[in-house]
PDB file of C-alpha atoms in Angstrom:
ATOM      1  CA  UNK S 169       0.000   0.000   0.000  1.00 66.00           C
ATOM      2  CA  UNK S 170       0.881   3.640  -0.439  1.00 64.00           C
ATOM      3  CA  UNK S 171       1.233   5.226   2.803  1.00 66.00           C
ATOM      4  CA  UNK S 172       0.940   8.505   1.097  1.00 63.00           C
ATOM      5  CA  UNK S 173      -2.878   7.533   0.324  1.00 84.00           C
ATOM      6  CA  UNK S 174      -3.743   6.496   3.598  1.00 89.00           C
ATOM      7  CA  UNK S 175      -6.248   8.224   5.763  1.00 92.00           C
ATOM      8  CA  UNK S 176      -5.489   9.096   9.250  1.00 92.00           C
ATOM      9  CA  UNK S 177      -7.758   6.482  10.536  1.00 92.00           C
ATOM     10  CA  UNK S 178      -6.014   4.098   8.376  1.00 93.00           C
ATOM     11  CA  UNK S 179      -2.585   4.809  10.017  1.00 93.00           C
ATOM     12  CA  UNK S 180      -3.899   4.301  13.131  1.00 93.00           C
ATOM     13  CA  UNK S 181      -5.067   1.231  12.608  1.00 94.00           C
ATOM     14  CA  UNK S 182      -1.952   0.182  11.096  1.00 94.00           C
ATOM     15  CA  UNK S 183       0.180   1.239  14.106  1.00 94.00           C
ATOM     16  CA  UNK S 184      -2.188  -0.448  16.545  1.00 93.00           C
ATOM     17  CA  UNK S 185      -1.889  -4.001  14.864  1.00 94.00           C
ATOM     18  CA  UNK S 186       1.622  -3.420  14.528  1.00 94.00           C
ATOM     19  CA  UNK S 187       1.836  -3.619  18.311  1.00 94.00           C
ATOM     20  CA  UNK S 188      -0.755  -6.047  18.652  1.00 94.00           C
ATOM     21  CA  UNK S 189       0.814  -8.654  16.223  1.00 95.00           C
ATOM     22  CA  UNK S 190       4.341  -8.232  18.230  1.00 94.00           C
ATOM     23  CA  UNK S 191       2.317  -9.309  21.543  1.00 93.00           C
ATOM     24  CA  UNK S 192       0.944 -12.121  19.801  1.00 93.00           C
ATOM     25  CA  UNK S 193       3.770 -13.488  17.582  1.00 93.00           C
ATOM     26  CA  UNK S 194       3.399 -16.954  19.504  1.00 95.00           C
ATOM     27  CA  UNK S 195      -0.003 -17.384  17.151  1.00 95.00           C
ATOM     28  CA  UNK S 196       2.533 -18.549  14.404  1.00 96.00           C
ATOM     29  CA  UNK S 197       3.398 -22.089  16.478  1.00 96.00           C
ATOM     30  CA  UNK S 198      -0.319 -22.228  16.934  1.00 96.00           C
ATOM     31  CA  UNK S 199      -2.657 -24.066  14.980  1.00 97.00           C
ATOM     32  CA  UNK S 200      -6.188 -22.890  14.422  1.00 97.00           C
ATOM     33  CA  UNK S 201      -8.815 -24.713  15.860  1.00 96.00           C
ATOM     34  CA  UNK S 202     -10.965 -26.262  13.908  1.00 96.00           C
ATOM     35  CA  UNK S 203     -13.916 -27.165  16.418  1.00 96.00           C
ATOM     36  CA  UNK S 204     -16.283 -24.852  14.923  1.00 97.00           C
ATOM     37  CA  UNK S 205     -16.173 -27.079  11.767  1.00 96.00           C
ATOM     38  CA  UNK S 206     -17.326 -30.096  13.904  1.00 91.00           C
ATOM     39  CA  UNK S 207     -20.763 -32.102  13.885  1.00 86.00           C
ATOM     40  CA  UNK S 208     -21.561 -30.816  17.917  1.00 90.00           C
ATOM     41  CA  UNK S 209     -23.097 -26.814  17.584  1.00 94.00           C
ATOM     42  CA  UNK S 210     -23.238 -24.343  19.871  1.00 96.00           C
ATOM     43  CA  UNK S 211     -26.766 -22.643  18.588  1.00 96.00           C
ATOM     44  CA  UNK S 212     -26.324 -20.017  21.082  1.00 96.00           C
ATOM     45  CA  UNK S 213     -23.563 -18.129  19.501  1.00 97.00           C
ATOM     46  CA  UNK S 214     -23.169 -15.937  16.833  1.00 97.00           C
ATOM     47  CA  UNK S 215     -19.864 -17.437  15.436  1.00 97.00           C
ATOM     48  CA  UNK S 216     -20.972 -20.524  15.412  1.00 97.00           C
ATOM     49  CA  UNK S 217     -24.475 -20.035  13.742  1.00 97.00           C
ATOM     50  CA  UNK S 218     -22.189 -17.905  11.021  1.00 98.00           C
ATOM     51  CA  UNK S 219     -20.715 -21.202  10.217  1.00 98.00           C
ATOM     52  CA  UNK S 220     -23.727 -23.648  10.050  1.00 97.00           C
ATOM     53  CA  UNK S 221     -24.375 -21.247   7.083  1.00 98.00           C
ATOM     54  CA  UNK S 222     -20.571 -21.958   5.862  1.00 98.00           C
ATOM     55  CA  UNK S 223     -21.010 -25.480   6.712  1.00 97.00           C
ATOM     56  CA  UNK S 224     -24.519 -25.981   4.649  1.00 97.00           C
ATOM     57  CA  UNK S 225     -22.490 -24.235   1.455  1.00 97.00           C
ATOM     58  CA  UNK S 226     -20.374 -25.578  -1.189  1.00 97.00           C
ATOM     59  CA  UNK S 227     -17.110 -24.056  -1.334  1.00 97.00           C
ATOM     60  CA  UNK S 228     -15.496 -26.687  -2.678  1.00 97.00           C
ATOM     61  CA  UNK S 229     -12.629 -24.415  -5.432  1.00 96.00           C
ATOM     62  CA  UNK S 230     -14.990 -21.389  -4.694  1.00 98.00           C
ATOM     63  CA  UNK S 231     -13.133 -18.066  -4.674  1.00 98.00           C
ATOM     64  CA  UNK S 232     -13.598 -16.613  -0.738  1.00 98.00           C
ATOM     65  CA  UNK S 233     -12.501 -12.948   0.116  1.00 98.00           C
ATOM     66  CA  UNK S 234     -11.747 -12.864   4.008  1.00 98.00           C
ATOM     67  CA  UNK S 235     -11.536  -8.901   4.270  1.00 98.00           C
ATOM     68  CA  UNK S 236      -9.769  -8.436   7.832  1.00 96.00           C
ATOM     69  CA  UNK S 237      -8.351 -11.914   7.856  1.00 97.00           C
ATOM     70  CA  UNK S 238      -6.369 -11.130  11.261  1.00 96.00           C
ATOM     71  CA  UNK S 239      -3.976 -14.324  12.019  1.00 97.00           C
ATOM     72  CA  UNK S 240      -5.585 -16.144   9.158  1.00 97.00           C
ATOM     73  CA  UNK S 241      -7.912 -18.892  11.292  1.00 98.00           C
ATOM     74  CA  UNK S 242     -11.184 -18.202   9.355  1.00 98.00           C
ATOM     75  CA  UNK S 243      -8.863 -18.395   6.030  1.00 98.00           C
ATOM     76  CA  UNK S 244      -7.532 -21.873   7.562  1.00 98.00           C
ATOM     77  CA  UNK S 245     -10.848 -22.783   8.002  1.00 98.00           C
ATOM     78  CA  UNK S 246     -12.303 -21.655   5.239  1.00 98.00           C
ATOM     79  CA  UNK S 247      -9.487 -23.202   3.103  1.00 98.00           C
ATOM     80  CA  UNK S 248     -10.239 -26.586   5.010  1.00 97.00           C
ATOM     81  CA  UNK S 249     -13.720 -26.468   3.720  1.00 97.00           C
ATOM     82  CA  UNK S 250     -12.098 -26.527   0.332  1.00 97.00           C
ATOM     83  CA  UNK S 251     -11.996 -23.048  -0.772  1.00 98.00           C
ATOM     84  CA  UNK S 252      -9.820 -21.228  -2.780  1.00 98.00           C
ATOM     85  CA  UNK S 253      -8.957 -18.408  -0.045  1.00 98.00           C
ATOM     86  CA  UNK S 254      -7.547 -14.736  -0.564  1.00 98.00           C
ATOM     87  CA  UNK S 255      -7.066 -12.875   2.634  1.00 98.00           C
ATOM     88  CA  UNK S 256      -5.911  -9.277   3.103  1.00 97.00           C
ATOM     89  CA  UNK S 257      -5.256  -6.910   6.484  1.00 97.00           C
ATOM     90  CA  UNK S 258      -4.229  -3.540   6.684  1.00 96.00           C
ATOM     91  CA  UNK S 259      -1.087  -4.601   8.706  1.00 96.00           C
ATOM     92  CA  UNK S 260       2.076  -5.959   7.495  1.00 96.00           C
ATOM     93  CA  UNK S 261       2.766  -7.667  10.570  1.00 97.00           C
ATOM     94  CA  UNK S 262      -0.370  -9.327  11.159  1.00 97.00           C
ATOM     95  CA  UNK S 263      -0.446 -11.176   7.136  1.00 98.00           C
ATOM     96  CA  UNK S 264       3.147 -11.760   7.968  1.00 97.00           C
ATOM     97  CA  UNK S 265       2.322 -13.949  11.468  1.00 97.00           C
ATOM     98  CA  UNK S 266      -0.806 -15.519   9.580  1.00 97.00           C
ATOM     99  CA  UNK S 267       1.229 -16.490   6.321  1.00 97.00           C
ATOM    100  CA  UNK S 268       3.742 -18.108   8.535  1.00 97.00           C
ATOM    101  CA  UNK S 269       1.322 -19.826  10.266  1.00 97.00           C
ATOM    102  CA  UNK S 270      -0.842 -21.293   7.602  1.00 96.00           C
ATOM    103  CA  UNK S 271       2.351 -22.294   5.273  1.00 95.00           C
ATOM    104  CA  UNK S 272       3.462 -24.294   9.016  1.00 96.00           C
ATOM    105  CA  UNK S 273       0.177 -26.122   9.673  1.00 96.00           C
ATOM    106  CA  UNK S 274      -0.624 -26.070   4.974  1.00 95.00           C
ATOM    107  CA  UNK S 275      -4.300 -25.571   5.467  1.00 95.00           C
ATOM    108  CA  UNK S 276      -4.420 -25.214   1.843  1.00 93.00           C
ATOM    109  CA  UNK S 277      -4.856 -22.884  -0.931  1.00 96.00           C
ATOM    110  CA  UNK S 278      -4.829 -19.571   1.019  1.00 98.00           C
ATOM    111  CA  UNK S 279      -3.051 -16.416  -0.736  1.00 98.00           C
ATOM    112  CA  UNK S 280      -2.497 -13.716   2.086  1.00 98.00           C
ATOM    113  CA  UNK S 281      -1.721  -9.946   1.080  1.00 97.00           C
ATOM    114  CA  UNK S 282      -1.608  -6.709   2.343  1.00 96.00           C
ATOM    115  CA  UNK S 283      -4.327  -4.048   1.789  1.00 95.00           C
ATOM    116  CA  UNK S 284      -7.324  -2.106   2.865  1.00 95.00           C
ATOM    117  CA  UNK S 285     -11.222  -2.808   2.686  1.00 96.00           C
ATOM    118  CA  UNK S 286     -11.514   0.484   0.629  1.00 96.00           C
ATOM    119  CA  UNK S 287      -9.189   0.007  -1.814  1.00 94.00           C
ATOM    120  CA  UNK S 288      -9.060  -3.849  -3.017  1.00 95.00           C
ATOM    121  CA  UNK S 289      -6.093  -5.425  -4.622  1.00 93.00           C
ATOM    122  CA  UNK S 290      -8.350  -7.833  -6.512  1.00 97.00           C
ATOM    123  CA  UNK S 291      -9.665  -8.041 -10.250  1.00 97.00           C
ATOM    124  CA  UNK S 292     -13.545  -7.171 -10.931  1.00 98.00           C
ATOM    125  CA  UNK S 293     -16.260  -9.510 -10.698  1.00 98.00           C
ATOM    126  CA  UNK S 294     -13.400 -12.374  -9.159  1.00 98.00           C
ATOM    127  CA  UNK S 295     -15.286 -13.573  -6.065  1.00 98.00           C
ATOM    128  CA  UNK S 296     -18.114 -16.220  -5.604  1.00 98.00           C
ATOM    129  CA  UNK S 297     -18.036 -15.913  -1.241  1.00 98.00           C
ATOM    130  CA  UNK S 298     -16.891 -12.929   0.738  1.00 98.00           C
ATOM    131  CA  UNK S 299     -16.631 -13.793   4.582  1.00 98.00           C
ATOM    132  CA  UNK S 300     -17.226 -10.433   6.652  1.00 97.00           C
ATOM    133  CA  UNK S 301     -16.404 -11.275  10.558  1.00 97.00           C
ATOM    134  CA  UNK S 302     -16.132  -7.677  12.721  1.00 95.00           C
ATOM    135  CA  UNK S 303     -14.616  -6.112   9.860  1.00 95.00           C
ATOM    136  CA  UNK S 304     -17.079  -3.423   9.285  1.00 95.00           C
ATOM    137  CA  UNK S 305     -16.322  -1.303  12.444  1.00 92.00           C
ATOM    138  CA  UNK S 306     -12.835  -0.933  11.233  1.00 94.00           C
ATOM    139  CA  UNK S 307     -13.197   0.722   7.518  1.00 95.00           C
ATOM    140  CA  UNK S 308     -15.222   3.589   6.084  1.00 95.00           C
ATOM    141  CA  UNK S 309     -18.419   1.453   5.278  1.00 96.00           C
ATOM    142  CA  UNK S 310     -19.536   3.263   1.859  1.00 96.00           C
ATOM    143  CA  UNK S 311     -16.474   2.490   0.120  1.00 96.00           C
ATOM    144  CA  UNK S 312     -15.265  -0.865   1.298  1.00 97.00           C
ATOM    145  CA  UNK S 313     -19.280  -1.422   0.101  1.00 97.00           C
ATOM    146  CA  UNK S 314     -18.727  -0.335  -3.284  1.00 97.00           C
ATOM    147  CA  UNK S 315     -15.364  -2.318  -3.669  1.00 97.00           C
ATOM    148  CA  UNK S 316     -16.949  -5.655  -2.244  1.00 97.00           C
ATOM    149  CA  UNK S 317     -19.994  -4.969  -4.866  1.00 97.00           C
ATOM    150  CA  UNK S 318     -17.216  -4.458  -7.672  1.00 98.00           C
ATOM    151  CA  UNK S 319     -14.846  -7.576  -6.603  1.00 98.00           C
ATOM    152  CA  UNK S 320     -18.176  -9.698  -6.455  1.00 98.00           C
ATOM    153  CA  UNK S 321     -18.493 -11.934  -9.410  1.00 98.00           C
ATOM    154  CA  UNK S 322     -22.667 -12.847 -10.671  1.00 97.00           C
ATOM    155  CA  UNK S 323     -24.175 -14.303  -7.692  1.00 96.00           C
ATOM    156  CA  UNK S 324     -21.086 -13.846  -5.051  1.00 98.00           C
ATOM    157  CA  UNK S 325     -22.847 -14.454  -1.669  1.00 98.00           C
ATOM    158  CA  UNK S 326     -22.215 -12.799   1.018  1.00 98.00           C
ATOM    159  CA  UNK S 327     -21.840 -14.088   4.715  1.00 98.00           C
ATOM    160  CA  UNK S 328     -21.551 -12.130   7.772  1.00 97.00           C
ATOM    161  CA  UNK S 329     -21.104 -11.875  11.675  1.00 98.00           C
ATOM    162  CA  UNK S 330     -20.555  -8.025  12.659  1.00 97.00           C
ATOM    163  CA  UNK S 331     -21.162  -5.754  16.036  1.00 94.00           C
ATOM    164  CA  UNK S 332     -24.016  -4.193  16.109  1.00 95.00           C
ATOM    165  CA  UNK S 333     -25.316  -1.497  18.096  1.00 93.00           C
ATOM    166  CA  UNK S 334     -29.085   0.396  16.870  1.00 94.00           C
ATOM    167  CA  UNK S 335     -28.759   3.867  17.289  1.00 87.00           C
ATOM    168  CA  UNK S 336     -31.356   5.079  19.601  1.00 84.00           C
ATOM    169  CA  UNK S 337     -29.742   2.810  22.265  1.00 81.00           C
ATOM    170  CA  UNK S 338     -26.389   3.938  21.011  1.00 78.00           C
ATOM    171  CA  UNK S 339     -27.494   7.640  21.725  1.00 78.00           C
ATOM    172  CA  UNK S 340     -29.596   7.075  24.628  1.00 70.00           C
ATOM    173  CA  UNK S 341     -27.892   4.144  26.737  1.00 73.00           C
ATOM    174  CA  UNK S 342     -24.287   3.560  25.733  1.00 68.00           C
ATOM    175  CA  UNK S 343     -23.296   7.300  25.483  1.00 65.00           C
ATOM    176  CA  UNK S 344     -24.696   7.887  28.621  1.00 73.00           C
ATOM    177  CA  UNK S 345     -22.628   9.073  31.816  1.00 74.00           C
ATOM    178  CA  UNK S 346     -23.417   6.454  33.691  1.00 67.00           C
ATOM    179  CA  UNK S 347     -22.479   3.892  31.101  1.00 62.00           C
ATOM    180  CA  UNK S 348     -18.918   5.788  30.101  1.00 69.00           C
ATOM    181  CA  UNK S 349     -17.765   6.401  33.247  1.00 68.00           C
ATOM    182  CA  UNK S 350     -19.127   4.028  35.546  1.00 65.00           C
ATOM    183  CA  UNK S 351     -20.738   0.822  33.937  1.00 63.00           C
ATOM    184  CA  UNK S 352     -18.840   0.646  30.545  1.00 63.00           C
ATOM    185  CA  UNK S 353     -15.261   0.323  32.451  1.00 68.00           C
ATOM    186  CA  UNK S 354     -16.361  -2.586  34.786  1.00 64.00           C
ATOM    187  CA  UNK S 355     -17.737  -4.506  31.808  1.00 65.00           C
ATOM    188  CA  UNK S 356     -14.918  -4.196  30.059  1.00 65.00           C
ATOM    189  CA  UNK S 357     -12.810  -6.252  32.623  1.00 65.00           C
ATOM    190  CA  UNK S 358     -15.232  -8.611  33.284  1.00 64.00           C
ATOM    191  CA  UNK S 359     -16.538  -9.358  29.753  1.00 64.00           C
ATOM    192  CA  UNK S 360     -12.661  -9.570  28.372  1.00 62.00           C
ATOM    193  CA  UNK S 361     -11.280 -10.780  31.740  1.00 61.00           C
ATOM    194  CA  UNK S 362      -7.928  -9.565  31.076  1.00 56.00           C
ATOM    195  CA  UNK S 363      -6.028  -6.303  30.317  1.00 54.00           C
ATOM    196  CA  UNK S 364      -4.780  -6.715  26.769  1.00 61.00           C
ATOM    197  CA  UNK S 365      -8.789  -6.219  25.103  1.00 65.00           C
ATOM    198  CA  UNK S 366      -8.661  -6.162  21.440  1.00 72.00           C
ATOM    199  CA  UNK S 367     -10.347  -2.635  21.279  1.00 74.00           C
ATOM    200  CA  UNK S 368      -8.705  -0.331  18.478  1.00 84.00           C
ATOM    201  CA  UNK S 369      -8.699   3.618  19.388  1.00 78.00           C
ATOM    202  CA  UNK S 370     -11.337   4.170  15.676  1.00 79.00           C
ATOM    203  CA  UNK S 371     -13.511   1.010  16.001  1.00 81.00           C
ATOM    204  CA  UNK S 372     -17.690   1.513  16.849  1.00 81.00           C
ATOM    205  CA  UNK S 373     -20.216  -0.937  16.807  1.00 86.00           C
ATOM    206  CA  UNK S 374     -21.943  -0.375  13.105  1.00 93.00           C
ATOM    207  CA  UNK S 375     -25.910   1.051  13.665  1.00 94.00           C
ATOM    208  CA  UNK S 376     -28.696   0.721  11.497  1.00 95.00           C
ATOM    209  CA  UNK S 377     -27.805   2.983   9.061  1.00 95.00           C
ATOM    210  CA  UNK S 378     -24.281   2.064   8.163  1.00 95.00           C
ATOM    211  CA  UNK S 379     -25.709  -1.620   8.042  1.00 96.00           C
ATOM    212  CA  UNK S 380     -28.282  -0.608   5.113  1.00 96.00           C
ATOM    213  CA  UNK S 381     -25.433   0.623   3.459  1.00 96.00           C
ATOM    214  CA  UNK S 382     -24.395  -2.803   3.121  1.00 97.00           C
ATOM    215  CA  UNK S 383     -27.956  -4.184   2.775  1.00 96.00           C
ATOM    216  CA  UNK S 384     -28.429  -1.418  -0.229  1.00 96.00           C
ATOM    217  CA  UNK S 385     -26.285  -3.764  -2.555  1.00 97.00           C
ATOM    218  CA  UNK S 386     -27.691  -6.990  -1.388  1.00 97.00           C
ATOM    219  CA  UNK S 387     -30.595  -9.152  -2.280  1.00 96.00           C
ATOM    220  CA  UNK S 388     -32.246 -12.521  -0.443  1.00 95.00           C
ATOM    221  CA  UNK S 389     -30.757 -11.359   2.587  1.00 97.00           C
ATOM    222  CA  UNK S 390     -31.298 -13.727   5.600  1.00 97.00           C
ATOM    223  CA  UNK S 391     -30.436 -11.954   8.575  1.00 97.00           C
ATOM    224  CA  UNK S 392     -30.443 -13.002  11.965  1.00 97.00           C
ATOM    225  CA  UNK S 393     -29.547 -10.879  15.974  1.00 97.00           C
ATOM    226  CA  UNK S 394     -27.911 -11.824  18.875  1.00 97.00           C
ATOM    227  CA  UNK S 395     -26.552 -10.909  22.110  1.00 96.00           C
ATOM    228  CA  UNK S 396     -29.052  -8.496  23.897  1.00 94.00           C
ATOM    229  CA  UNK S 397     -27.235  -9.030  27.071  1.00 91.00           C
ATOM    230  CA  UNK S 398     -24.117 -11.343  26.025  1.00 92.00           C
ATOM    231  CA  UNK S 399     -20.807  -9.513  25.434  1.00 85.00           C
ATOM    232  CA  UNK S 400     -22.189  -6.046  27.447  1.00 84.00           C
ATOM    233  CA  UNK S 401     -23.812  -7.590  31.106  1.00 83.00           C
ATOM    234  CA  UNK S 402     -22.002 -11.238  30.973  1.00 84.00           C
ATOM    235  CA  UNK S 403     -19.398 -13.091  28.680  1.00 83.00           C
ATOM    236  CA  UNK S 404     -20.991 -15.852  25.978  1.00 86.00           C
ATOM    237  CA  UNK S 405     -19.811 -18.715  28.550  1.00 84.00           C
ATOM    238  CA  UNK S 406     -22.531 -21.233  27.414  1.00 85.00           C
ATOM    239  CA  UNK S 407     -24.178 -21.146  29.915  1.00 93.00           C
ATOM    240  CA  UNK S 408     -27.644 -20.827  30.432  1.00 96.00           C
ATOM    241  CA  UNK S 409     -28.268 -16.734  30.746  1.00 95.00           C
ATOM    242  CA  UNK S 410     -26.765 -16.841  27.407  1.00 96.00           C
ATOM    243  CA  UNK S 411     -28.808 -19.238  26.153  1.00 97.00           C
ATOM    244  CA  UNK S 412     -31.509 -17.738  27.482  1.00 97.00           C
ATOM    245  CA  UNK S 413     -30.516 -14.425  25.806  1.00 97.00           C
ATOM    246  CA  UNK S 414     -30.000 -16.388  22.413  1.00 97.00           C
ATOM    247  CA  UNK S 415     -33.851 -17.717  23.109  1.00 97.00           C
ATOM    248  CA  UNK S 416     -34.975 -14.142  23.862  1.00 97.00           C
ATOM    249  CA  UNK S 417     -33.742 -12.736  20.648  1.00 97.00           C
ATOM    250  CA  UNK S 418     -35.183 -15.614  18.727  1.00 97.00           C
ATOM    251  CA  UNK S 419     -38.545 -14.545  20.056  1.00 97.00           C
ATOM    252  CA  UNK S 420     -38.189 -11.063  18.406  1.00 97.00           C
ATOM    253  CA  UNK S 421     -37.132 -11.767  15.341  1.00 94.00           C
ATOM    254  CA  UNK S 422     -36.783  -8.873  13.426  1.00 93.00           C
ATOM    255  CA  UNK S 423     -37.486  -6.564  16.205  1.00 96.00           C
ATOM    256  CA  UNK S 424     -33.872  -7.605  17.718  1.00 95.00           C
ATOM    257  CA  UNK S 425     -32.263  -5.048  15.447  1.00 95.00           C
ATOM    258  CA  UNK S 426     -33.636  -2.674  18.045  1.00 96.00           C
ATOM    259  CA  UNK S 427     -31.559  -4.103  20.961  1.00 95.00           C
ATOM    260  CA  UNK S 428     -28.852  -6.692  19.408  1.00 96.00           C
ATOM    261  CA  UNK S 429     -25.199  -6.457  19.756  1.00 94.00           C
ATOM    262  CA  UNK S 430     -24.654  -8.725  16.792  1.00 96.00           C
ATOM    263  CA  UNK S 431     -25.864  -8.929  13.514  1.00 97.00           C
ATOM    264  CA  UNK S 432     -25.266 -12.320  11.440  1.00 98.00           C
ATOM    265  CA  UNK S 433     -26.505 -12.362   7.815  1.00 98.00           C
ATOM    266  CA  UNK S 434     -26.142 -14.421   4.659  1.00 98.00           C
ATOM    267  CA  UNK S 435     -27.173 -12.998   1.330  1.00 98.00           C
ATOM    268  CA  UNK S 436     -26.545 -12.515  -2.527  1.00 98.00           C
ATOM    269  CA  UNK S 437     -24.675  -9.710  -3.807  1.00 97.00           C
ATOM    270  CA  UNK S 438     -26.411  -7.743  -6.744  1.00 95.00           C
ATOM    271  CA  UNK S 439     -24.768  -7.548  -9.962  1.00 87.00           C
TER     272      UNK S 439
END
């Protein structure tokens, strides 16, 4: 990438998983886990109902975009599943830890590169999948939106599993004083239970709006909410408040977008 191009948020970004790839450099002698691709579910969670819709797919030599692809385990897994993977993040340091650990554990066909959601390295029309996972709160949403739409070959699918925040509560709840100062601090160490959280300085839960942007260029969109209470009052344990939260936001259907704090979504994109 051209640094010169970059946008301030961009650099920032950069710098940040600079760091955070140096703390976690041991992820290269790790392998990825591959439990989520196993017969036993965990309806519950978000993650794991994003794969059921992998897992009910053919990706056998499909093309798959992993936008965000971090230390390259939904690549792995993806690439497991028999896909032909390309995966891109913004930081050197992180494609560098998840090349060398994919080439050490050869997951298969997985070619890793540096770039950014709004400016993609990749032909036209060249994908049949694009996996979003909590990409969307890093990038300027409009134009990562029209690249994905332009990299998207005739009847690329898209599958999903982003935070999610509606904007009234946004506004009303966590921008309060109470929540900011008081609330939002104590959740933080009990929900991430340590003191390294992966929180970047730019990131925001996407709202309602900047999640139409997305929905603007997509068409049989299934879309599903989670995690009214998971991930902001208690950590998605498995246990049963968080099934009972899953069961909760079942009931509401599409009335969770209201209070959700994650958004999962499968869909085609428009040509």
């Amino acid at each position: 990438m051209n640094e010169l191009s970059l946008t301030d948020r961009q650099k920032r970004e950069i710098s940040y998983h600079r760091e955070f790839a140096h703390r976690h450099a041991d992820k290269v002698t790790s392998p990825v886990a591959r439990d989520v691709l196993e017969n036993t579910r965990r309806w519950w969670n978000a993650y794991w109902c994003t794969y059921d819709i992998l897992l009910d797919m053919d990706l056998d030599g499909k093309r798959v975009l992993v936008p965000g692809c971090g230390f390259g385990d939904d690549a792995a897994r993806l690439a497991l599943l028999g896909a032909e993977v390309f995966a891109f993040d913004i930081s050197a340091e992180i494609v560098q830890v998840a090349q060398q650990r994919c080439r050490k554990f050869g997951y298969g066909r997985i070619h890793f590169c540096v770039g950014a959601a709004e400016s993609l390295p990749f032909a036209d029309s060249f994908f049949d999948l694009v996996f979003c996972l909590d990409i969307l709160h890093h990038v300027d949403i409009p134009a990562s939106v029209n690249e994905l739409k332009r990299v998207a070959a005739p009847g690329c699918a898209i599958v999903g599993d982003e935070l999610y925040t509606h904007g009234f509560l946004q506004r009303h709840i966590r921008e309060s004083a109470l929540v900011e100062k008081v609330l939002y601090p104590l959740m933080v160490k009990r929900i991430y239970r340590s003191q390294d959280p992966y929180i970047t300085p730019d990131e925001h839960k996407i709202d309602e709006r900047e999640f139409d942007v997305l929905a603007a260029i997509l068409e049989e969109q299934r879309t599903q909410y989670f995690n009214m209470f998971t991930g902001r009052l208690f950590a998605d344990s498995g246990g049963v408040l968080v099934k009972m939260d899953r069961v909760l936001m079942r009931m509401l259907g599409g009335f969770g977008r209201y209070v959700a704090g994650r958004v999962v979504f499968i869909a085609q994109i428009k040509s």
